[in-house]
């Protein structure tokens, strides 16, 4: 069973190590000690916490659009590049950068520009998962 240090858990959750320590001290995130006495979180506990936290982490009130897409990330547009037909839209969703290729017409209809709050919805049958 893998376990993660406070720093590793913080990077995986996209927060500071101090935030992870506060969550542990408050009993929100279960910690144990490794053989050297360092605080660690078991992989299963970290996954459960990340899942529960992620269920509402990037939600925006009023963003209850009916959709079949389960992978939704609310963020802010950080870049828009257009040509005559297509556009490249970059969105920063917490610690994640999402890049979408859409039509120029869609960018204009939605009023997409840097600084606009959006929800990126990802639906794909081709998602790759690697183990570091």
CSV table of N, CA, C and O in Angstrom, one decimal:
chain,number,residue,atom,x,y,z
A,1,UNK,N,0.8,-1.2,0.0
A,1,UNK,CA,0.0,0.0,0.0
A,1,UNK,C,0.9,1.2,0.0
A,1,UNK,O,1.7,1.4,0.9
A,2,UNK,N,0.8,2.1,-1.0
A,2,UNK,CA,1.6,3.3,-1.1
A,2,UNK,C,1.1,4.3,0.0
A,2,UNK,O,0.0,4.4,0.4
A,3,UNK,N,2.1,5.0,0.5
A,3,UNK,CA,1.8,6.1,1.4
A,3,UNK,C,2.5,7.4,0.9
A,3,UNK,O,3.5,7.3,0.1
A,4,UNK,N,2.0,8.5,1.3
A,4,UNK,CA,2.6,9.8,0.7
A,4,UNK,C,2.9,10.7,1.9
A,4,UNK,O,2.2,10.8,2.9
A,5,UNK,N,4.1,11.4,1.7
A,5,UNK,CA,4.5,12.4,2.6
A,5,UNK,C,3.6,13.6,2.6
A,5,UNK,O,2.8,13.8,1.6
A,6,UNK,N,3.7,14.5,3.5
A,6,UNK,CA,2.9,15.7,3.6
A,6,UNK,C,3.1,16.5,2.3
A,6,UNK,O,2.1,17.0,1.7
A,7,UNK,N,4.3,16.7,1.9
A,7,UNK,CA,4.6,17.4,0.6
A,7,UNK,C,4.0,16.8,-0.6
A,7,UNK,O,3.5,17.5,-1.5
A,8,UNK,N,4.2,15.5,-0.7
A,8,UNK,CA,3.6,14.8,-1.9
A,8,UNK,C,2.1,14.9,-1.9
A,8,UNK,O,1.5,15.2,-2.9
A,9,UNK,N,1.4,14.8,-0.7
A,9,UNK,CA,0.0,14.9,-0.6
A,9,UNK,C,-0.4,16.3,-1.0
A,9,UNK,O,-1.4,16.5,-1.8
A,10,UNK,N,0.3,17.3,-0.6
A,10,UNK,CA,0.0,18.7,-0.9
A,10,UNK,C,0.1,18.9,-2.4
A,10,UNK,O,-0.8,19.5,-3.0
A,11,UNK,N,1.1,18.4,-3.1
A,11,UNK,CA,1.3,18.6,-4.5
A,11,UNK,C,0.1,17.9,-5.3
A,11,UNK,O,-0.5,18.4,-6.2
A,12,UNK,N,-0.3,16.7,-4.8
A,12,UNK,CA,-1.4,16.0,-5.5
A,12,UNK,C,-2.7,16.6,-5.3
A,12,UNK,O,-3.6,16.6,-6.1
A,13,UNK,N,-2.9,17.3,-4.1
A,13,UNK,CA,-4.1,18.0,-3.9
A,13,UNK,C,-4.1,19.5,-4.4
A,13,UNK,O,-5.2,20.2,-4.3
A,14,UNK,N,-3.0,20.0,-4.8
A,14,UNK,CA,-2.9,21.3,-5.3
A,14,UNK,C,-3.0,22.4,-4.2
A,14,UNK,O,-3.5,23.5,-4.5
A,15,UNK,N,-2.4,22.1,-3.0
A,15,UNK,CA,-2.5,23.0,-1.9
A,15,UNK,C,-1.1,23.0,-1.3
A,15,UNK,O,-0.2,22.3,-1.7
A,16,UNK,N,-0.9,23.8,-0.2
A,16,UNK,CA,0.4,23.9,0.5
A,16,UNK,C,0.5,22.8,1.5
A,16,UNK,O,-0.5,22.2,1.9
A,17,UNK,N,1.7,22.5,1.9
A,17,UNK,CA,2.0,21.5,2.9
A,17,UNK,C,1.3,21.9,4.2
A,17,UNK,O,0.8,21.1,5.0
A,18,UNK,N,1.3,23.2,4.5
A,18,UNK,CA,0.7,23.7,5.7
A,18,UNK,C,-0.8,23.5,5.7
A,18,UNK,O,-1.4,23.1,6.8
A,19,UNK,N,-1.5,23.6,4.6
A,19,UNK,CA,-2.9,23.3,4.5
A,19,UNK,C,-3.2,21.8,4.8
A,19,UNK,O,-4.1,21.4,5.5
A,20,UNK,N,-2.3,20.9,4.3
A,20,UNK,CA,-2.4,19.5,4.6
A,20,UNK,C,-2.3,19.2,6.0
A,20,UNK,O,-3.0,18.5,6.7
A,21,UNK,N,-1.3,19.9,6.7
A,21,UNK,CA,-1.1,19.7,8.1
A,21,UNK,C,-2.3,20.2,8.9
A,21,UNK,O,-2.7,19.5,9.9
A,22,UNK,N,-2.9,21.3,8.5
A,22,UNK,CA,-4.1,21.8,9.2
A,22,UNK,C,-5.3,20.8,9.0
A,22,UNK,O,-6.0,20.5,10.0
A,23,UNK,N,-5.4,20.3,7.8
A,23,UNK,CA,-6.5,19.3,7.6
A,23,UNK,C,-6.3,18.0,8.5
A,23,UNK,O,-7.2,17.5,9.1
A,24,UNK,N,-5.0,17.6,8.6
A,24,UNK,CA,-4.7,16.5,9.4
A,24,UNK,C,-4.9,16.8,10.9
A,24,UNK,O,-5.5,16.0,11.6
A,25,UNK,N,-4.5,17.9,11.4
A,25,UNK,CA,-4.7,18.3,12.8
A,25,UNK,C,-6.2,18.5,13.1
A,25,UNK,O,-6.6,18.2,14.2
A,26,UNK,N,-7.0,18.9,12.1
A,26,UNK,CA,-8.4,19.0,12.4
A,26,UNK,C,-9.2,17.7,12.2
A,26,UNK,O,-10.4,17.6,12.4
A,27,UNK,N,-8.4,16.6,11.8
A,27,UNK,CA,-9.1,15.3,11.7
A,27,UNK,C,-9.8,15.1,10.4
A,27,UNK,O,-10.5,14.1,10.2
A,28,UNK,N,-9.6,16.0,9.4
A,28,UNK,CA,-10.2,15.9,8.1
A,28,UNK,C,-9.5,14.9,7.2
A,28,UNK,O,-10.1,14.3,6.3
A,29,UNK,N,-8.2,14.8,7.4
A,29,UNK,CA,-7.4,13.9,6.6
A,29,UNK,C,-6.6,13.0,7.5
A,29,UNK,O,-5.8,13.4,8.3
A,30,UNK,N,-6.8,11.7,7.4
A,30,UNK,CA,-6.2,10.7,8.3
A,30,UNK,C,-4.7,10.5,8.0
A,30,UNK,O,-4.3,10.3,6.9
A,31,UNK,N,-3.9,10.7,9.1
A,31,UNK,CA,-2.5,10.6,8.9
A,31,UNK,C,-2.0,9.4,9.9
A,31,UNK,O,-2.6,9.2,10.9
A,32,UNK,N,-0.9,8.9,9.5
A,32,UNK,CA,-0.2,7.9,10.3
A,32,UNK,C,1.3,8.3,10.4
A,32,UNK,O,1.7,9.3,9.8
A,33,UNK,N,2.1,7.5,11.0
A,33,UNK,CA,3.6,7.8,11.1
A,33,UNK,C,4.3,6.7,10.4
A,33,UNK,O,3.9,5.5,10.6
A,34,UNK,N,5.3,7.0,9.7
A,34,UNK,CA,6.1,6.0,9.0
A,34,UNK,C,7.2,5.5,10.0
A,34,UNK,O,7.2,5.9,11.2
A,35,UNK,N,8.1,4.6,9.6
A,35,UNK,CA,9.1,4.0,10.5
A,35,UNK,C,10.0,5.1,11.1
A,35,UNK,O,10.6,4.9,12.2
A,36,UNK,N,10.2,6.2,10.4
A,36,UNK,CA,11.1,7.2,10.9
A,36,UNK,C,10.3,8.3,11.7
A,36,UNK,O,10.9,9.3,12.1
A,37,UNK,N,9.0,8.1,11.9
A,37,UNK,CA,8.2,9.0,12.7
A,37,UNK,C,7.6,10.2,11.9
A,37,UNK,O,7.0,11.1,12.5
A,38,UNK,N,7.8,10.2,10.6
A,38,UNK,CA,7.3,11.3,9.8
A,38,UNK,C,5.8,11.0,9.5
A,38,UNK,O,5.4,9.9,9.4
A,39,UNK,N,5.0,12.1,9.5
A,39,UNK,CA,3.6,12.0,9.2
A,39,UNK,C,3.4,11.6,7.7
A,39,UNK,O,4.0,12.3,6.8
A,40,UNK,N,2.6,10.6,7.4
A,40,UNK,CA,2.2,10.2,6.1
A,40,UNK,C,0.8,9.9,6.0
A,40,UNK,O,0.1,9.7,7.0
A,41,UNK,N,0.3,9.9,4.8
A,41,UNK,CA,-1.1,9.6,4.5
A,41,UNK,C,-1.2,8.4,3.6
A,41,UNK,O,-0.4,8.3,2.6
A,42,UNK,N,-2.0,7.4,3.9
A,42,UNK,CA,-2.1,6.2,3.1
A,42,UNK,C,-2.7,6.5,1.8
A,42,UNK,O,-3.6,7.4,1.7
A,43,UNK,N,-2.3,5.8,0.7
A,43,UNK,CA,-2.9,6.1,-0.6
A,43,UNK,C,-4.4,6.1,-0.7
A,43,UNK,O,-5.0,6.9,-1.3
A,44,UNK,N,-5.0,5.1,-0.1
A,44,UNK,CA,-6.4,4.9,-0.1
A,44,UNK,C,-7.1,6.1,0.6
A,44,UNK,O,-8.1,6.6,0.0
A,45,UNK,N,-6.6,6.5,1.7
A,45,UNK,CA,-7.2,7.6,2.4
A,45,UNK,C,-7.0,8.9,1.6
A,45,UNK,O,-8.0,9.7,1.6
A,46,UNK,N,-5.9,9.1,1.0
A,46,UNK,CA,-5.7,10.3,0.2
A,46,UNK,C,-6.6,10.3,-1.0
A,46,UNK,O,-7.2,11.3,-1.4
A,47,UNK,N,-6.8,9.2,-1.7
A,47,UNK,CA,-7.7,9.1,-2.8
A,47,UNK,C,-9.1,9.4,-2.4
A,47,UNK,O,-9.8,10.1,-3.1
A,48,UNK,N,-9.6,8.9,-1.3
A,48,UNK,CA,-10.9,9.1,-0.8
A,48,UNK,C,-11.1,10.6,-0.5
A,48,UNK,O,-12.1,11.2,-0.9
A,49,UNK,N,-10.1,11.2,0.2
A,49,UNK,CA,-10.2,12.6,0.5
A,49,UNK,C,-10.2,13.5,-0.8
A,49,UNK,O,-11.0,14.4,-0.9
A,50,UNK,N,-9.3,13.2,-1.7
A,50,UNK,CA,-9.3,13.9,-3.0
A,50,UNK,C,-10.6,13.8,-3.7
A,50,UNK,O,-11.1,14.8,-4.3
A,51,UNK,N,-11.2,12.6,-3.7
A,51,UNK,CA,-12.5,12.4,-4.4
A,51,UNK,C,-13.6,13.3,-3.8
A,51,UNK,O,-14.3,14.0,-4.4
A,52,UNK,N,-13.6,13.2,-2.4
A,52,UNK,CA,-14.7,14.0,-1.7
A,52,UNK,C,-14.5,15.5,-1.9
A,52,UNK,O,-15.4,16.2,-2.1
A,53,UNK,N,-13.2,15.9,-1.8
A,53,UNK,CA,-12.9,17.3,-2.0
A,53,UNK,C,-13.2,17.8,-3.4
A,53,UNK,O,-13.7,18.9,-3.6
A,54,UNK,N,-12.8,17.0,-4.4
A,54,UNK,CA,-13.0,17.3,-5.7
A,54,UNK,C,-14.4,17.3,-6.2
A,54,UNK,O,-14.8,18.0,-7.2
A,55,UNK,N,-15.3,16.7,-5.5
A,55,UNK,CA,-16.7,16.7,-5.9
A,55,UNK,C,-17.3,18.1,-6.0
A,55,UNK,O,-18.2,18.3,-6.8
A,56,UNK,N,-16.8,19.0,-5.2
A,56,UNK,CA,-17.3,20.4,-5.2
A,56,UNK,C,-16.3,21.4,-5.3
A,56,UNK,O,-16.6,22.6,-5.3
A,57,UNK,N,-15.0,21.0,-5.5
A,57,UNK,CA,-13.9,21.9,-5.5
A,57,UNK,C,-14.0,23.0,-6.5
A,57,UNK,O,-13.8,24.2,-6.2
A,58,UNK,N,-14.3,22.7,-7.8
A,58,UNK,CA,-14.4,23.7,-8.8
A,58,UNK,C,-15.8,24.1,-9.2
A,58,UNK,O,-16.0,24.7,-10.3
A,59,UNK,N,-16.8,23.7,-8.4
A,59,UNK,CA,-18.1,24.0,-8.8
A,59,UNK,C,-18.4,25.5,-8.6
A,59,UNK,O,-17.9,26.1,-7.7
A,60,UNK,N,-19.2,26.0,-9.4
A,60,UNK,CA,-19.6,27.4,-9.3
A,60,UNK,C,-21.1,27.4,-9.1
A,60,UNK,O,-21.9,26.7,-9.8
A,61,UNK,N,-21.6,28.1,-8.1
A,61,UNK,CA,-23.0,28.2,-7.8
A,61,UNK,C,-23.8,28.5,-9.0
A,61,UNK,O,-23.4,29.4,-9.8
A,62,UNK,N,-24.9,27.8,-9.3
A,62,UNK,CA,-25.7,28.0,-10.5
A,62,UNK,C,-25.2,27.3,-11.7
A,62,UNK,O,-25.8,27.4,-12.8
A,63,UNK,N,-24.1,26.5,-11.6
A,63,UNK,CA,-23.6,25.8,-12.7
A,63,UNK,C,-24.2,24.3,-12.8
A,63,UNK,O,-23.5,23.4,-12.8
A,64,UNK,N,-25.5,24.3,-12.7
A,64,UNK,CA,-26.1,23.0,-12.7
A,64,UNK,C,-26.7,22.7,-14.1
A,64,UNK,O,-27.9,22.4,-14.3
A,65,UNK,N,-25.9,22.8,-15.1
A,65,UNK,CA,-26.3,22.5,-16.5
A,65,UNK,C,-26.4,21.0,-16.7
A,65,UNK,O,-25.5,20.3,-16.4
A,66,UNK,N,-27.6,20.6,-17.2
A,66,UNK,CA,-27.8,19.2,-17.4
A,66,UNK,C,-26.8,18.7,-18.5
A,66,UNK,O,-26.7,19.3,-19.6
A,67,UNK,N,-26.0,17.7,-18.2
A,67,UNK,CA,-25.0,17.2,-19.2
A,67,UNK,C,-24.7,15.7,-18.9
A,67,UNK,O,-24.8,15.3,-17.7
A,68,UNK,N,-24.2,15.0,-19.9
A,68,UNK,CA,-23.8,13.7,-19.7
A,68,UNK,C,-22.3,13.6,-19.4
A,68,UNK,O,-21.8,12.6,-19.1
A,69,UNK,N,-21.6,14.8,-19.5
A,69,UNK,CA,-20.2,14.8,-19.3
A,69,UNK,C,-19.9,14.9,-17.8
A,69,UNK,O,-20.5,15.7,-17.0
A,70,UNK,N,-19.1,14.0,-17.3
A,70,UNK,CA,-18.8,13.9,-15.8
A,70,UNK,C,-17.5,14.6,-15.4
A,70,UNK,O,-17.3,14.7,-14.3
A,71,UNK,N,-16.7,14.9,-16.4
A,71,UNK,CA,-15.4,15.6,-16.1
A,71,UNK,C,-15.6,17.1,-16.4
A,71,UNK,O,-15.3,17.5,-17.5
A,72,UNK,N,-15.9,17.8,-15.4
A,72,UNK,CA,-16.1,19.3,-15.5
A,72,UNK,C,-15.2,20.0,-14.6
A,72,UNK,O,-15.0,19.7,-13.5
A,73,UNK,N,-14.5,21.1,-15.2
A,73,UNK,CA,-13.5,21.8,-14.5
A,73,UNK,C,-13.8,23.3,-14.7
A,73,UNK,O,-13.7,23.8,-15.8
A,74,UNK,N,-14.2,24.0,-13.6
A,74,UNK,CA,-14.4,25.4,-13.7
A,74,UNK,C,-13.1,26.1,-13.6
A,74,UNK,O,-12.3,25.8,-12.7
A,75,UNK,N,-12.9,27.1,-14.4
A,75,UNK,CA,-11.7,27.9,-14.4
A,75,UNK,C,-11.8,29.2,-15.1
A,75,UNK,O,-12.9,29.6,-15.5
A,76,UNK,N,-10.6,29.8,-15.3
A,76,UNK,CA,-10.6,31.2,-15.9
A,76,UNK,C,-9.8,31.1,-17.2
A,76,UNK,O,-8.8,30.4,-17.3
A,77,UNK,N,-10.3,31.7,-18.2
A,77,UNK,CA,-9.7,31.7,-19.5
A,77,UNK,C,-8.4,32.5,-19.4
A,77,UNK,O,-8.4,33.7,-18.9
A,78,UNK,N,-7.3,31.9,-19.8
A,78,UNK,CA,-6.0,32.6,-19.7
A,78,UNK,C,-5.4,32.9,-21.1
A,78,UNK,O,-4.4,33.6,-21.1
A,79,UNK,N,-6.0,32.4,-22.1
A,79,UNK,CA,-5.5,32.7,-23.4
A,79,UNK,C,-6.5,32.3,-24.5
A,79,UNK,O,-7.2,31.3,-24.4
A,80,UNK,N,-6.6,33.1,-25.6
A,80,UNK,CA,-7.4,32.8,-26.7
A,80,UNK,C,-6.7,33.2,-28.0
A,80,UNK,O,-6.2,34.3,-28.1
A,81,UNK,N,-6.5,32.2,-28.9
A,81,UNK,CA,-5.8,32.5,-30.2
A,81,UNK,C,-6.8,32.1,-31.3
A,81,UNK,O,-7.2,30.9,-31.2
A,82,UNK,N,-7.1,32.9,-32.2
A,82,UNK,CA,-8.0,32.6,-33.2
A,82,UNK,C,-7.4,32.8,-34.6
A,82,UNK,O,-6.5,33.7,-34.8
A,83,UNK,N,-7.9,32.1,-35.6
A,83,UNK,CA,-7.6,32.4,-37.0
A,83,UNK,C,-9.0,32.5,-37.7
A,83,UNK,O,-10.0,32.8,-37.0
A,84,UNK,N,-9.0,32.3,-39.0
A,84,UNK,CA,-10.3,32.6,-39.7
A,84,UNK,C,-11.4,31.6,-39.3
A,84,UNK,O,-12.5,31.9,-39.4
A,85,UNK,N,-11.0,30.3,-39.0
A,85,UNK,CA,-11.9,29.3,-38.7
A,85,UNK,C,-11.9,28.7,-37.3
A,85,UNK,O,-12.9,28.5,-36.7
A,86,UNK,N,-10.7,28.5,-36.8
A,86,UNK,CA,-10.5,27.8,-35.5
A,86,UNK,C,-10.0,28.7,-34.4
A,86,UNK,O,-9.5,29.8,-34.7
A,87,UNK,N,-10.1,28.2,-33.2
A,87,UNK,CA,-9.6,29.0,-32.0
A,87,UNK,C,-9.0,28.0,-31.0
A,87,UNK,O,-9.4,26.8,-30.9
A,88,UNK,N,-8.0,28.5,-30.3
A,88,UNK,CA,-7.3,27.7,-29.2
A,88,UNK,C,-7.6,28.5,-28.0
A,88,UNK,O,-7.2,29.6,-27.8
A,89,UNK,N,-8.3,27.8,-27.0
A,89,UNK,CA,-8.7,28.5,-25.8
A,89,UNK,C,-8.0,27.7,-24.6
A,89,UNK,O,-8.1,26.5,-24.5
A,90,UNK,N,-7.2,28.5,-23.8
A,90,UNK,CA,-6.6,28.0,-22.6
A,90,UNK,C,-7.3,28.4,-21.4
A,90,UNK,O,-7.7,29.5,-21.2
A,91,UNK,N,-7.5,27.4,-20.5
A,91,UNK,CA,-8.3,27.6,-19.3
A,91,UNK,C,-7.4,27.1,-18.1
A,91,UNK,O,-6.9,25.9,-18.2
A,92,UNK,N,-7.3,27.9,-17.0
A,92,UNK,CA,-6.6,27.4,-15.8
A,92,UNK,C,-7.7,27.0,-14.8
A,92,UNK,O,-8.4,27.8,-14.4
A,93,UNK,N,-7.7,25.7,-14.5
A,93,UNK,CA,-8.7,25.1,-13.6
A,93,UNK,C,-8.0,24.7,-12.4
A,93,UNK,O,-7.5,23.5,-12.3
A,94,UNK,N,-7.9,25.5,-11.4
A,94,UNK,CA,-7.1,25.2,-10.2
A,94,UNK,C,-5.6,25.0,-10.7
A,94,UNK,O,-5.1,25.8,-11.4
A,95,UNK,N,-5.0,23.8,-10.3
A,95,UNK,CA,-3.7,23.6,-10.7
A,95,UNK,C,-3.6,23.0,-12.1
A,95,UNK,O,-2.5,22.8,-12.6
A,96,UNK,N,-4.7,22.8,-12.8
A,96,UNK,CA,-4.7,22.2,-14.1
A,96,UNK,C,-4.9,23.2,-15.3
A,96,UNK,O,-5.8,24.0,-15.2
A,97,UNK,N,-4.2,23.0,-16.3
A,97,UNK,CA,-4.3,23.8,-17.5
A,97,UNK,C,-5.0,22.9,-18.6
A,97,UNK,O,-4.6,21.8,-18.9
A,98,UNK,N,-6.2,23.4,-19.1
A,98,UNK,CA,-6.9,22.7,-20.1
A,98,UNK,C,-6.9,23.6,-21.4
A,98,UNK,O,-7.1,24.8,-21.3
A,99,UNK,N,-6.6,22.9,-22.5
A,99,UNK,CA,-6.5,23.6,-23.8
A,99,UNK,C,-7.6,23.0,-24.7
A,99,UNK,O,-7.7,21.7,-24.8
A,100,UNK,N,-8.4,23.8,-25.3
A,100,UNK,CA,-9.5,23.3,-26.1
A,100,UNK,C,-9.4,24.0,-27.5
A,100,UNK,O,-9.1,25.2,-27.6
A,101,UNK,N,-9.6,23.2,-28.5
A,101,UNK,CA,-9.7,23.6,-29.9
A,101,UNK,C,-11.1,23.7,-30.3
A,101,UNK,O,-11.8,22.7,-30.3
A,102,UNK,N,-11.6,24.9,-30.6
A,102,UNK,CA,-13.0,25.1,-30.9
A,102,UNK,C,-13.1,26.0,-32.2
A,102,UNK,O,-12.1,26.5,-32.6
A,103,UNK,N,-14.3,26.3,-32.6
A,103,UNK,CA,-14.4,27.2,-33.8
A,103,UNK,C,-14.3,28.6,-33.3
A,103,UNK,O,-14.6,28.9,-32.2
A,104,UNK,N,-13.9,29.5,-34.3
A,104,UNK,CA,-13.9,30.9,-34.0
A,104,UNK,C,-15.3,31.4,-33.7
A,104,UNK,O,-15.5,32.2,-32.8
A,105,UNK,N,-16.3,30.8,-34.4
A,105,UNK,CA,-17.7,31.2,-34.2
A,105,UNK,C,-18.1,30.9,-32.7
A,105,UNK,O,-18.8,31.7,-32.1
A,106,UNK,N,-17.7,29.8,-32.2
A,106,UNK,CA,-18.0,29.4,-30.8
A,106,UNK,C,-17.4,30.4,-29.8
A,106,UNK,O,-18.1,30.9,-28.9
A,107,UNK,N,-16.2,30.8,-30.1
A,107,UNK,CA,-15.5,31.8,-29.2
A,107,UNK,C,-16.3,33.1,-29.2
A,107,UNK,O,-16.5,33.7,-28.2
A,108,UNK,N,-16.7,33.5,-30.4
A,108,UNK,CA,-17.5,34.8,-30.5
A,108,UNK,C,-18.8,34.7,-29.9
A,108,UNK,O,-19.3,35.6,-29.1
A,109,UNK,N,-19.6,33.6,-30.1
A,109,UNK,CA,-20.9,33.4,-29.5
A,109,UNK,C,-20.9,33.3,-28.0
A,109,UNK,O,-21.8,33.9,-27.3
A,110,UNK,N,-19.8,32.7,-27.5
A,110,UNK,CA,-19.7,32.6,-26.0
A,110,UNK,C,-19.1,33.8,-25.3
A,110,UNK,O,-19.0,33.9,-24.1
A,111,UNK,N,-18.5,34.6,-26.1
A,111,UNK,CA,-17.8,35.8,-25.6
A,111,UNK,C,-16.5,35.4,-24.8
A,111,UNK,O,-16.2,36.0,-23.8
A,112,UNK,N,-15.8,34.4,-25.3
A,112,UNK,CA,-14.6,33.9,-24.6
A,112,UNK,C,-13.5,34.9,-24.9
A,112,UNK,O,-13.1,35.2,-26.0
A,113,UNK,N,-12.9,35.3,-23.7
A,113,UNK,CA,-11.7,36.2,-23.8
A,113,UNK,C,-11.0,36.0,-22.4
A,113,UNK,O,-11.5,35.4,-21.5
A,114,UNK,N,-9.8,36.4,-22.4
A,114,UNK,CA,-9.0,36.3,-21.2
A,114,UNK,C,-9.7,36.9,-20.0
A,114,UNK,O,-10.3,38.0,-20.1
A,115,UNK,N,-9.8,36.2,-18.9
A,115,UNK,CA,-10.5,36.6,-17.7
A,115,UNK,C,-11.9,36.2,-17.5
A,115,UNK,O,-12.4,36.3,-16.4
A,116,UNK,N,-12.5,35.5,-18.5
A,116,UNK,CA,-13.8,35.0,-18.4
A,116,UNK,C,-13.9,33.7,-17.6
A,116,UNK,O,-13.0,32.8,-17.9
A,117,UNK,N,-14.8,33.6,-16.7
A,117,UNK,CA,-15.0,32.3,-16.0
A,117,UNK,C,-15.8,31.3,-16.9
A,117,UNK,O,-16.8,31.7,-17.4
A,118,UNK,N,-15.3,30.1,-17.0
A,118,UNK,CA,-15.9,29.1,-17.9
A,118,UNK,C,-15.8,27.7,-17.2
A,118,UNK,O,-15.2,27.6,-16.2
A,119,UNK,N,-16.6,26.8,-17.7
A,119,UNK,CA,-16.5,25.4,-17.3
A,119,UNK,C,-16.0,24.6,-18.5
A,119,UNK,O,-16.7,24.6,-19.5
A,120,UNK,N,-14.9,23.9,-18.3
A,120,UNK,CA,-14.4,23.0,-19.4
A,120,UNK,C,-14.9,21.6,-19.1
A,120,UNK,O,-14.8,21.1,-18.0
A,121,UNK,N,-15.6,21.1,-20.1
A,121,UNK,CA,-16.2,19.7,-19.9
A,121,UNK,C,-15.4,18.8,-20.9
A,121,UNK,O,-15.3,19.1,-22.1
A,122,UNK,N,-14.9,17.7,-20.3
A,122,UNK,CA,-14.1,16.8,-21.1
A,122,UNK,C,-14.8,15.4,-21.2
A,122,UNK,O,-15.2,14.8,-20.1
A,123,UNK,N,-15.0,15.0,-22.4
A,123,UNK,CA,-15.6,13.7,-22.6
A,123,UNK,C,-14.8,13.0,-23.7
A,123,UNK,O,-14.6,13.5,-24.8
A,124,UNK,N,-14.2,11.9,-23.3
A,124,UNK,CA,-13.2,11.3,-24.2
A,124,UNK,C,-13.2,9.8,-23.9
A,124,UNK,O,-13.3,9.3,-22.8
A,125,UNK,N,-13.0,9.0,-25.0
A,125,UNK,CA,-12.8,7.6,-24.9
A,125,UNK,C,-11.3,7.3,-24.9
A,125,UNK,O,-10.8,6.2,-24.7
A,126,UNK,N,-10.5,8.3,-25.2
A,126,UNK,CA,-9.0,8.1,-25.3
A,126,UNK,C,-8.3,8.9,-24.2
A,126,UNK,O,-7.6,9.8,-24.4
A,127,UNK,N,-8.4,8.4,-22.9
A,127,UNK,CA,-7.7,9.0,-21.8
A,127,UNK,C,-6.6,8.0,-21.4
A,127,UNK,O,-6.8,6.9,-21.2
A,128,UNK,N,-5.4,8.6,-21.3
A,128,UNK,CA,-4.3,7.7,-21.0
A,128,UNK,C,-3.9,8.0,-19.5
A,128,UNK,O,-3.8,9.1,-19.0
A,129,UNK,N,-3.5,6.9,-18.8
A,129,UNK,CA,-3.1,7.0,-17.4
A,129,UNK,C,-1.7,6.4,-17.3
A,129,UNK,O,-1.5,5.2,-17.8
A,130,UNK,N,-0.8,7.1,-16.8
A,130,UNK,CA,0.6,6.6,-16.6
A,130,UNK,C,0.9,6.5,-15.2
A,130,UNK,O,0.4,7.2,-14.4
A,131,UNK,N,1.8,5.6,-14.8
A,131,UNK,CA,2.3,5.5,-13.5
A,131,UNK,C,3.7,6.0,-13.4
A,131,UNK,O,4.5,5.6,-14.2
A,132,UNK,N,4.0,7.0,-12.6
A,132,UNK,CA,5.3,7.6,-12.5
A,132,UNK,C,6.4,6.6,-12.1
A,132,UNK,O,6.2,5.7,-11.5
